[in-house]
Coordinates of N, CA and C in Angstrom, one line a residue:
M30 N 3.4 68.2 -40.6 CA 4.1 68.0 -39.3 C 5.5 67.4 -39.6
D31 N 6.5 67.8 -38.9 CA 7.8 67.2 -39.1 C 7.9 65.9 -38.4
I32 N 8.4 64.9 -39.1 CA 8.5 63.5 -38.5 C 9.6 63.4 -37.4
Q33 N 10.6 64.3 -37.5 CA 11.8 64.1 -36.6 C 11.4 64.1 -35.1
P34 N 10.5 64.9 -34.6 CA 10.2 64.8 -33.1 C 9.7 63.5 -32.8
F35 N 8.9 62.8 -33.6 CA 8.4 61.5 -33.4 C 9.5 60.5 -33.2
K36 N 10.4 60.6 -34.2 CA 11.6 59.6 -34.1 C 12.4 59.9 -32.9
D37 N 12.6 61.2 -32.5 CA 13.4 61.5 -31.3 C 12.7 61.0 -30.1
M38 N 11.4 61.0 -30.0 CA 10.7 60.5 -28.8 C 10.9 59.0 -28.7
I39 N 10.9 58.3 -29.8 CA 11.1 56.9 -29.7 C 12.5 56.6 -29.2
E40 N 13.5 57.4 -29.6 CA 14.9 57.2 -29.1 C 15.0 57.5 -27.6
G41 N 14.1 58.5 -27.2 CA 14.1 58.7 -25.7 C 13.6 57.5 -25.0
M42 N 12.5 56.9 -25.5 CA 12.0 55.6 -24.8 C 13.1 54.6 -24.8
R43 N 13.9 54.5 -25.9 CA 14.9 53.5 -25.9 C 16.0 53.8 -24.9
M44 N 16.3 55.0 -24.6 CA 17.3 55.4 -23.6 C 17.0 54.7 -22.3
D45 N 15.7 54.6 -22.0 CA 15.3 54.1 -20.7 C 15.6 52.5 -20.6
L46 N 15.8 51.9 -21.7 CA 16.1 50.5 -21.8 C 17.5 50.2 -21.3
H47 N 18.4 51.2 -21.4 CA 19.8 50.9 -21.1 C 20.5 51.9 -20.2
K48 N 20.0 53.2 -20.1 CA 20.7 54.2 -19.4 C 20.0 54.5 -18.1
T49 N 20.8 54.4 -17.0 CA 20.2 54.6 -15.7 C 20.9 55.7 -14.9
R50 N 21.9 56.3 -15.5 CA 22.7 57.4 -14.9 C 23.0 58.5 -15.9
Y51 N 23.1 59.7 -15.4 CA 23.4 60.8 -16.3 C 24.5 61.6 -15.7
Q52 N 25.6 61.8 -16.4 CA 26.8 62.4 -15.8 C 26.7 63.9 -15.8
T53 N 26.1 64.5 -16.8 CA 26.0 65.9 -16.9 C 24.6 66.4 -17.2
F54 N 24.4 67.7 -17.0 CA 23.0 68.2 -17.3 C 22.8 68.1 -18.8
D55 N 23.8 68.3 -19.6 CA 23.7 68.2 -21.1 C 23.1 66.8 -21.5
E56 N 23.6 65.8 -20.8 CA 23.1 64.4 -21.1 C 21.6 64.4 -20.7
L57 N 21.3 64.9 -19.5 CA 19.9 64.9 -19.0 C 19.0 65.7 -19.9
Y58 N 19.5 66.8 -20.4 CA 18.7 67.7 -21.3 C 18.4 66.9 -22.5
E59 N 19.3 66.2 -23.1 CA 19.0 65.4 -24.3 C 17.8 64.4 -24.0
Y60 N 17.9 63.8 -22.9 CA 16.8 62.9 -22.5 C 15.5 63.7 -22.4
C61 N 15.5 64.8 -21.7 CA 14.3 65.6 -21.5 C 13.7 66.1 -22.8
Y62 N 14.6 66.5 -23.7 CA 14.1 66.9 -25.0 C 13.4 65.7 -25.7
R63 N 14.0 64.5 -25.7 CA 13.5 63.4 -26.4 C 12.1 62.9 -25.9
V64 N 12.0 62.9 -24.6 CA 10.8 62.3 -24.0 C 9.7 63.4 -23.7
A65 N 10.1 64.7 -23.7 CA 9.1 65.7 -23.4 C 9.1 66.9 -24.3
G66 N 10.3 67.4 -24.6 CA 10.4 68.5 -25.5 C 9.8 68.3 -26.8
T67 N 9.9 67.0 -27.3 CA 9.3 66.6 -28.6 C 7.8 66.8 -28.6
V68 N 7.2 66.7 -27.4 CA 5.7 66.8 -27.4 C 5.3 68.2 -27.8
G69 N 6.1 69.2 -27.3 CA 5.8 70.6 -27.7 C 6.0 70.8 -29.2
L70 N 7.0 70.2 -29.8 CA 7.2 70.3 -31.2 C 6.0 69.6 -32.0
M71 N 5.6 68.5 -31.5 CA 4.5 67.7 -32.1 C 3.2 68.5 -32.1
T72 N 2.9 69.1 -30.9 CA 1.6 69.7 -30.7 C 1.5 71.2 -31.3
M73 N 2.6 71.8 -31.5 CA 2.6 73.2 -32.0 C 1.7 73.3 -33.3
P74 N 2.0 72.5 -34.3 CA 1.2 72.6 -35.5 C -0.3 72.3 -35.3
V75 N -0.7 71.5 -34.3 CA -2.0 71.2 -34.0 C -2.7 72.4 -33.3
M76 N -2.1 73.0 -32.3 CA -2.6 74.1 -31.6 C -2.7 75.4 -32.4
G77 N -1.7 75.6 -33.2 CA -1.7 76.8 -34.0 C -1.1 78.1 -33.3
I78 N -0.8 79.0 -34.1 CA -0.2 80.3 -33.6 C -1.3 81.4 -33.8
D79 N -1.3 82.3 -32.9 CA -2.3 83.4 -33.0 C -2.0 84.2 -34.3
P80 N -3.0 84.5 -35.1 CA -2.8 85.2 -36.4 C -2.1 86.5 -36.2
S81 N -2.3 87.2 -35.0 CA -1.7 88.5 -34.9 C -0.2 88.5 -34.6
Y82 N 0.3 87.2 -34.3 CA 1.8 87.1 -34.0 C 2.6 87.2 -35.3
K83 N 3.5 88.2 -35.4 CA 4.3 88.4 -36.6 C 5.8 88.2 -36.3
G84 N 6.1 87.7 -35.1 CA 7.5 87.5 -34.8 C 8.1 86.2 -35.3
P85 N 9.4 86.0 -35.0 CA 10.0 84.8 -35.5 C 9.5 83.5 -34.8
M86 N 9.3 82.4 -35.7 CA 8.7 81.2 -35.2 C 9.7 80.5 -34.2
D87 N 11.0 80.7 -34.3 CA 11.9 80.0 -33.4 C 11.7 80.3 -32.0
V88 N 11.1 81.5 -31.7 CA 10.8 82.0 -30.3 C 9.8 81.1 -29.7
V89 N 8.7 80.8 -30.5 CA 7.6 80.0 -30.1 C 8.1 78.5 -29.9
Y90 N 8.9 78.0 -30.8 CA 9.3 76.6 -30.7 C 10.3 76.4 -29.5
K91 N 11.1 77.4 -29.3 CA 12.0 77.4 -28.1 C 11.2 77.4 -26.8
A92 N 10.2 78.1 -26.8 CA 9.3 78.1 -25.6 C 8.6 76.8 -25.4
A93 N 8.2 76.1 -26.5 CA 7.6 74.8 -26.4 C 8.6 73.8 -25.9
L94 N 9.8 73.9 -26.3 CA 10.9 73.0 -25.8 C 11.1 73.3 -24.3
A95 N 11.1 74.5 -23.9 CA 11.3 74.9 -22.5 C 10.2 74.3 -21.6
L96 N 9.0 74.4 -22.1 CA 7.9 73.9 -21.3 C 8.0 72.3 -21.1
G97 N 8.3 71.7 -22.2 CA 8.5 70.2 -22.1 C 9.6 69.8 -21.2
T98 N 10.7 70.6 -21.3 CA 11.9 70.3 -20.4 C 11.5 70.6 -19.0
A99 N 10.8 71.7 -18.7 CA 10.4 72.1 -17.3 C 9.5 71.0 -16.8
N100 N 8.5 70.5 -17.5 CA 7.6 69.4 -17.0 C 8.4 68.2 -16.7
Q101 N 9.4 67.8 -17.6 CA 10.1 66.6 -17.3 C 11.1 66.7 -16.1
L102 N 11.7 67.9 -16.0 CA 12.6 68.1 -14.8 C 11.7 68.0 -13.6
T103 N 10.5 68.5 -13.6 CA 9.6 68.5 -12.4 C 9.3 67.0 -12.1
N104 N 9.0 66.2 -13.1 CA 8.7 64.8 -12.9 C 9.9 64.1 -12.2
I105 N 11.1 64.5 -12.7 CA 12.3 63.9 -12.2 C 12.5 64.2 -10.7
L106 N 12.3 65.5 -10.4 CA 12.5 65.9 -9.0 C 11.4 65.3 -8.1
R107 N 10.2 65.2 -8.6 CA 9.1 64.6 -7.8 C 9.4 63.1 -7.5
D108 N 10.0 62.4 -8.5 CA 10.1 61.0 -8.4 C 11.4 60.4 -8.1
V109 N 12.3 61.2 -7.5 CA 13.7 60.8 -7.2 C 13.6 59.4 -6.4
G110 N 12.9 59.4 -5.3 CA 12.8 58.2 -4.5 C 12.2 57.0 -5.3
E111 N 11.1 57.2 -5.9 CA 10.5 56.1 -6.7 C 11.4 55.6 -7.8
D112 N 12.0 56.4 -8.5 CA 12.9 56.0 -9.6 C 14.1 55.2 -9.1
A113 N 14.7 55.6 -8.0 CA 15.8 54.9 -7.4 C 15.4 53.6 -6.8
R114 N 14.3 53.6 -6.1 CA 13.9 52.4 -5.3 C 13.3 51.3 -6.2
E115 N 12.5 51.7 -7.2 CA 11.8 50.7 -8.0 C 12.5 50.4 -9.3
R116 N 13.4 51.3 -9.8 CA 13.9 51.1 -11.1 C 15.4 51.2 -11.2
N117 N 16.1 51.6 -10.0 CA 17.5 51.8 -9.9 C 18.0 52.8 -11.0
R118 N 17.2 53.9 -11.1 CA 17.5 55.0 -12.0 C 17.6 56.2 -11.2
I119 N 18.6 57.0 -11.6 CA 18.9 58.3 -11.0 C 18.9 59.3 -12.2
Y120 N 17.9 60.1 -12.3 CA 17.8 61.1 -13.4 C 18.3 62.4 -12.9
L121 N 19.4 62.4 -12.2 CA 20.0 63.7 -11.7 C 21.4 63.7 -12.2
P122 N 21.9 64.8 -12.6 CA 23.3 64.9 -13.1 C 24.3 64.6 -12.0
M123 N 25.1 63.6 -12.2 CA 26.1 63.2 -11.2 C 27.1 64.4 -10.9
E124 N 27.4 65.2 -11.9 CA 28.3 66.4 -11.6 C 27.6 67.4 -10.7
D125 N 26.3 67.5 -10.8 CA 25.6 68.4 -9.9 C 25.6 67.8 -8.4
L126 N 25.4 66.5 -8.3 CA 25.4 65.9 -7.0 C 26.8 66.1 -6.4
H127 N 27.9 65.9 -7.1 CA 29.2 66.1 -6.6 C 29.5 67.5 -6.2
Q128 N 28.9 68.5 -7.0 CA 29.1 69.9 -6.7 C 28.6 70.2 -5.3
F129 N 27.6 69.5 -4.9 CA 27.0 69.8 -3.6 C 27.4 68.8 -2.5
G130 N 28.5 68.1 -2.8 CA 29.1 67.1 -1.8 C 28.3 65.9 -1.7
L131 N 27.5 65.5 -2.7 CA 26.7 64.3 -2.6 C 27.1 63.2 -3.6
T132 N 26.7 62.0 -3.4 CA 27.1 60.9 -4.3 C 25.9 60.1 -4.7
E133 N 26.1 59.2 -5.6 CA 25.0 58.3 -6.0 C 24.5 57.5 -4.8
Q134 N 25.5 57.1 -4.0 CA 25.2 56.3 -2.8 C 24.3 57.1 -1.8
D135 N 24.5 58.4 -1.7 CA 23.6 59.2 -0.9 C 22.2 59.1 -1.3
V136 N 22.0 59.1 -2.6 CA 20.6 59.0 -3.1 C 20.0 57.6 -2.8
L137 N 20.8 56.6 -3.1 CA 20.3 55.2 -2.9 C 20.1 54.9 -1.4
G138 N 21.1 55.5 -0.6 CA 21.0 55.2 0.8 C 19.8 55.9 1.4
A139 N 19.4 57.1 1.0 CA 18.3 57.8 1.5 C 17.0 57.0 1.1
V140 N 17.0 56.3 0.0 CA 15.8 55.6 -0.4 C 15.6 54.4 0.5
H141 N 16.7 53.6 0.7 CA 16.6 52.4 1.4 C 16.6 52.5 2.9
V142 N 17.2 53.6 3.4 CA 17.3 53.8 4.9 C 16.8 55.2 5.2
P143 N 15.4 55.4 5.0 CA 14.9 56.8 5.3 C 15.1 57.3 6.7
S144 N 15.5 58.5 6.8 CA 15.9 59.1 8.1 C 14.7 59.9 8.7
Q145 N 13.6 59.2 8.9 CA 12.4 59.7 9.6 C 11.9 61.0 8.8
G146 N 12.0 60.9 7.5 CA 11.5 62.0 6.7 C 12.3 63.3 6.7
K147 N 13.5 63.2 7.2 CA 14.4 64.4 7.2 C 15.5 64.2 6.2
V148 N 15.9 65.3 5.5 CA 17.0 65.2 4.6 C 18.1 66.1 5.1
S149 N 19.3 65.9 4.5 CA 20.5 66.7 4.9 C 20.4 68.1 4.3
E150 N 21.2 69.0 4.9 CA 21.4 70.3 4.4 C 22.0 70.3 3.0
K151 N 22.9 69.4 2.7 CA 23.4 69.3 1.4 C 22.3 68.9 0.4
W152 N 21.4 68.0 0.7 CA 20.3 67.7 -0.2 C 19.4 68.9 -0.4
R153 N 19.1 69.6 0.7 CA 18.2 70.8 0.5 C 18.9 71.8 -0.4
A154 N 20.2 72.0 -0.3 CA 20.8 73.0 -1.2 C 20.8 72.5 -2.6
F155 N 21.1 71.2 -2.8 CA 21.0 70.6 -4.1 C 19.6 70.7 -4.7
M156 N 18.6 70.4 -4.0 CA 17.2 70.5 -4.5 C 16.8 71.9 -4.8
K157 N 17.3 72.9 -4.0 CA 17.0 74.3 -4.3 C 17.6 74.7 -5.7
F158 N 18.8 74.2 -5.9 CA 19.4 74.5 -7.2 C 18.6 73.9 -8.4
Q159 N 18.2 72.6 -8.2 CA 17.5 71.9 -9.3 C 16.1 72.6 -9.5
I160 N 15.4 72.9 -8.4 CA 14.1 73.6 -8.5 C 14.2 74.9 -9.2
A161 N 15.3 75.7 -8.9 CA 15.5 77.0 -9.6 C 15.7 76.8 -11.1
R162 N 16.4 75.7 -11.5 CA 16.6 75.5 -12.9 C 15.3 75.1 -13.6
A163 N 14.5 74.3 -12.9 CA 13.2 74.0 -13.5 C 12.3 75.2 -13.6
R164 N 12.3 76.0 -12.6 CA 11.4 77.2 -12.6 C 11.9 78.2 -13.7
Q165 N 13.2 78.2 -14.0 CA 13.6 79.1 -15.1 C 13.1 78.6 -16.4
C166 N 13.1 77.3 -16.6 CA 12.5 76.7 -17.8 C 11.0 77.0 -18.0
F167 N 10.3 77.0 -16.9 CA 8.9 77.4 -16.9 C 8.8 78.9 -17.3
A168 N 9.6 79.7 -16.8 CA 9.6 81.1 -17.1 C 9.9 81.4 -18.6
D169 N 10.9 80.6 -19.1 CA 11.3 80.7 -20.5 C 10.1 80.3 -21.4
A170 N 9.2 79.5 -20.9 CA 8.1 79.0 -21.7 C 7.0 80.0 -21.8
E171 N 6.9 80.9 -20.9 CA 5.7 81.7 -20.8 C 5.4 82.6 -22.0
S172 N 6.4 83.2 -22.5 CA 6.2 84.1 -23.7 C 5.7 83.4 -24.9
G173 N 6.1 82.1 -25.0 CA 5.7 81.3 -26.2 C 4.2 80.9 -26.0
V174 N 3.8 80.6 -24.8 CA 2.4 80.3 -24.6 C 1.5 81.4 -25.1
D175 N 1.9 82.6 -24.8 CA 1.1 83.8 -25.2 C 0.9 84.0 -26.7
Q176 N 1.8 83.3 -27.5 CA 1.7 83.4 -28.9 C 0.8 82.3 -29.6
L177 N 0.3 81.4 -28.8 CA -0.5 80.4 -29.3 C -1.9 80.9 -29.7
E178 N -2.6 80.1 -30.6 CA -3.9 80.4 -30.9 C -4.8 80.5 -29.6
A179 N -5.7 81.4 -29.6 CA -6.4 81.8 -28.4 C -7.0 80.5 -27.7
K180 N -7.6 79.6 -28.4 CA -8.3 78.5 -27.8 C -7.3 77.5 -27.2
A181 N -6.1 77.6 -27.6 CA -5.1 76.6 -27.1 C -4.4 77.2 -25.9
R182 N -4.5 78.5 -25.6 CA -3.7 79.0 -24.5 C -4.2 78.6 -23.1
W183 N -5.5 78.4 -22.9 CA -6.0 78.1 -21.6 C -5.5 76.7 -21.1
P184 N -5.6 75.6 -21.9 CA -5.1 74.3 -21.5 C -3.6 74.3 -21.2
V185 N -2.8 75.0 -22.1 CA -1.4 75.1 -21.9 C -1.0 75.9 -20.7
W186 N -1.7 77.0 -20.5 CA -1.4 77.8 -19.3 C -1.8 76.9 -18.0
S187 N -2.8 76.2 -18.1 CA -3.3 75.3 -17.0 C -2.2 74.3 -16.7
A188 N -1.7 73.7 -17.7 CA -0.6 72.7 -17.5 C 0.6 73.3 -16.9
L189 N 1.0 74.5 -17.4 CA 2.2 75.2 -16.9 C 2.0 75.5 -15.4
I190 N 0.9 76.1 -15.1 CA 0.7 76.6 -13.7 C 0.6 75.4 -12.7
L191 N -0.1 74.3 -13.1 CA -0.3 73.2 -12.2 C 1.0 72.4 -12.1
Y192 N 1.7 72.2 -13.1 CA 3.0 71.5 -13.0 C 4.0 72.3 -12.1
R193 N 4.0 73.6 -12.3 CA 4.9 74.4 -11.5 C 4.6 74.3 -10.0
Q194 N 3.4 74.1 -9.7 CA 3.0 73.9 -8.3 C 3.5 72.7 -7.6
I195 N 3.9 71.7 -8.4 CA 4.6 70.5 -7.9 C 5.9 70.9 -7.2
L196 N 6.6 71.8 -7.8 CA 7.8 72.3 -7.2 C 7.6 72.9 -5.9
D197 N 6.5 73.7 -5.8 CA 6.1 74.3 -4.5 C 5.8 73.1 -3.5
A198 N 5.2 72.1 -3.9 CA 4.9 70.9 -3.0 C 6.2 70.3 -2.5
I199 N 7.2 70.2 -3.4 CA 8.5 69.6 -2.9 C 9.1 70.4 -1.8
E200 N 9.0 71.7 -2.0 CA 9.5 72.6 -1.0 C 8.7 72.5 0.3
K201 N 7.4 72.4 0.2 CA 6.5 72.2 1.3 C 6.9 70.9 2.1
N202 N 7.3 69.9 1.4 CA 7.8 68.6 2.0 C 9.2 68.7 2.5
D203 N 9.7 69.9 2.6 CA 11.1 70.1 3.1 C 12.1 69.4 2.2
Y204 N 11.8 69.3 0.9 CA 12.7 68.7 -0.1 C 12.9 67.2 0.1
D205 N 12.0 66.6 0.8 CA 12.1 65.1 1.0 C 11.3 64.5 -0.1
N206 N 12.0 64.1 -1.2 CA 11.4 63.4 -2.2 C 11.8 61.9 -2.2
F207 N 12.2 61.4 -1.1 CA 12.5 60.0 -0.9 C 11.3 59.3 -0.2
S208 N 10.8 59.8 0.9 CA 9.7 59.2 1.6 C 8.4 59.8 1.4
Q209 N 8.3 61.0 0.7 CA 7.1 61.6 0.5 C 6.9 62.0 -1.0
R210 N 5.7 61.9 -1.5 CA 5.5 62.2 -2.9 C 4.8 63.6 -3.0
A211 N 5.4 64.5 -3.7 CA 4.8 65.9 -3.8 C 3.6 65.8 -4.8
Y212 N 2.5 66.4 -4.3 CA 1.4 66.4 -5.2 C 0.6 67.7 -5.0
V213 N -0.2 68.0 -5.9 CA -1.1 69.2 -5.8 C -2.5 68.7 -5.6
S214 N -3.2 69.2 -4.6 CA -4.5 68.7 -4.3 C -5.5 69.1 -5.4
K215 N -6.6 68.4 -5.4 CA -7.6 68.6 -6.5 C -8.2 70.0 -6.3
A216 N -8.4 70.4 -5.0 CA -9.0 71.7 -4.7 C -8.0 72.8 -5.3
K217 N -6.7 72.7 -5.0 CA -5.8 73.7 -5.5 C -5.7 73.7 -7.0
K218 N -5.8 72.5 -7.6 CA -5.9 72.5 -9.1 C -7.1 73.3 -9.6
M219 N -8.2 73.0 -9.1 CA -9.4 73.7 -9.5 C -9.3 75.2 -9.3
A220 N -8.7 75.6 -8.2 CA -8.6 77.0 -7.9 C -7.6 77.7 -8.8
S221 N -6.7 76.9 -9.4 CA -5.8 77.5 -10.3 C -6.3 77.8 -11.8
L222 N -7.4 77.1 -12.1 CA -7.9 77.2 -13.4 C -8.4 78.7 -13.8
P223 N -9.0 79.4 -12.9 CA -9.3 80.8 -13.3 C -8.1 81.6 -13.6
L224 N -7.0 81.4 -12.8 CA -5.8 82.2 -13.1 C -5.3 81.8 -14.5
A225 N -5.3 80.5 -14.8 CA -4.8 80.1 -16.1 C -5.7 80.7 -17.2
L226 N -7.0 80.8 -17.0 CA -7.9 81.4 -18.0 C -7.6 82.9 -18.1
T227 N -7.3 83.6 -17.0 CA -7.0 85.0 -17.1 C -5.7 85.2 -17.9
R228 N -4.7 84.4 -17.6 CA -3.5 84.5 -18.4 C -3.7 84.2 -19.9
A229 N -4.6 83.3 -20.2 CA -4.9 83.0 -21.6 C -5.6 84.1 -22.3
L230 N -6.6 84.7 -21.6 CA -7.3 85.8 -22.2 C -6.6 87.1 -22.3
L231 N -5.6 87.3 -21.3 CA -4.9 88.6 -21.3 C -3.4 88.3 -21.4
P232 N -2.9 87.9 -22.6 CA -1.5 87.6 -22.7 C -0.6 88.8 -22.5
Q233 N 0.5 88.5 -21.8 CA 1.4 89.6 -21.4 C 2.5 89.8 -22.4
H234 N 2.8 88.8 -23.2 CA 3.9 88.8 -24.1 C 3.3 88.7 -25.5
R235 N 3.3 89.7 -26.3 CA 2.8 89.7 -27.6 C 3.9 90.1 -28.6
G236 N 4.0 89.3 -29.7 CA 5.0 89.7 -30.6 C 4.5 90.6 -31.7

């Protein structure tokens, strides 16, 4: 196993000691890679690759990075209110906020002065953009999951499907991630496991 992902994860933890704002998505992506993308790189050698896969390994590793990034972006979008209120952290690119006519103070203000569970149209548009980005990362990860060793595919597909449903829950809450926490019910989680098993047993992307 390569030691570098372990070192990079430690650097990601250190970022949380001093960095509370991210100006660009590139900055945020570096954080997502360090705290989550590295997990994919660490676990790949443990889970293994399907013996029938003869394609380039970088495809699988890029997919692992995409899944880690997707999961972390989903965490960020779910926890906007909690991170701002309890930790004074905003894991949203400032340039993206500005693009949608929003500011840091809009985020902090919505946390401390909730408007009866309603958010502005600007915030809805901003969140739709962020959710689309996270969903694209999940989509980019799918082909790599299909190349994993057969026994590893079900848990990874389960994680992908269940985490992606958090994005659905944010939409269901009308993009209010200040006064409501998006979550997936236990019943829905259990109901998703057969779908994950089906995807694991019948991979759609084979190299």
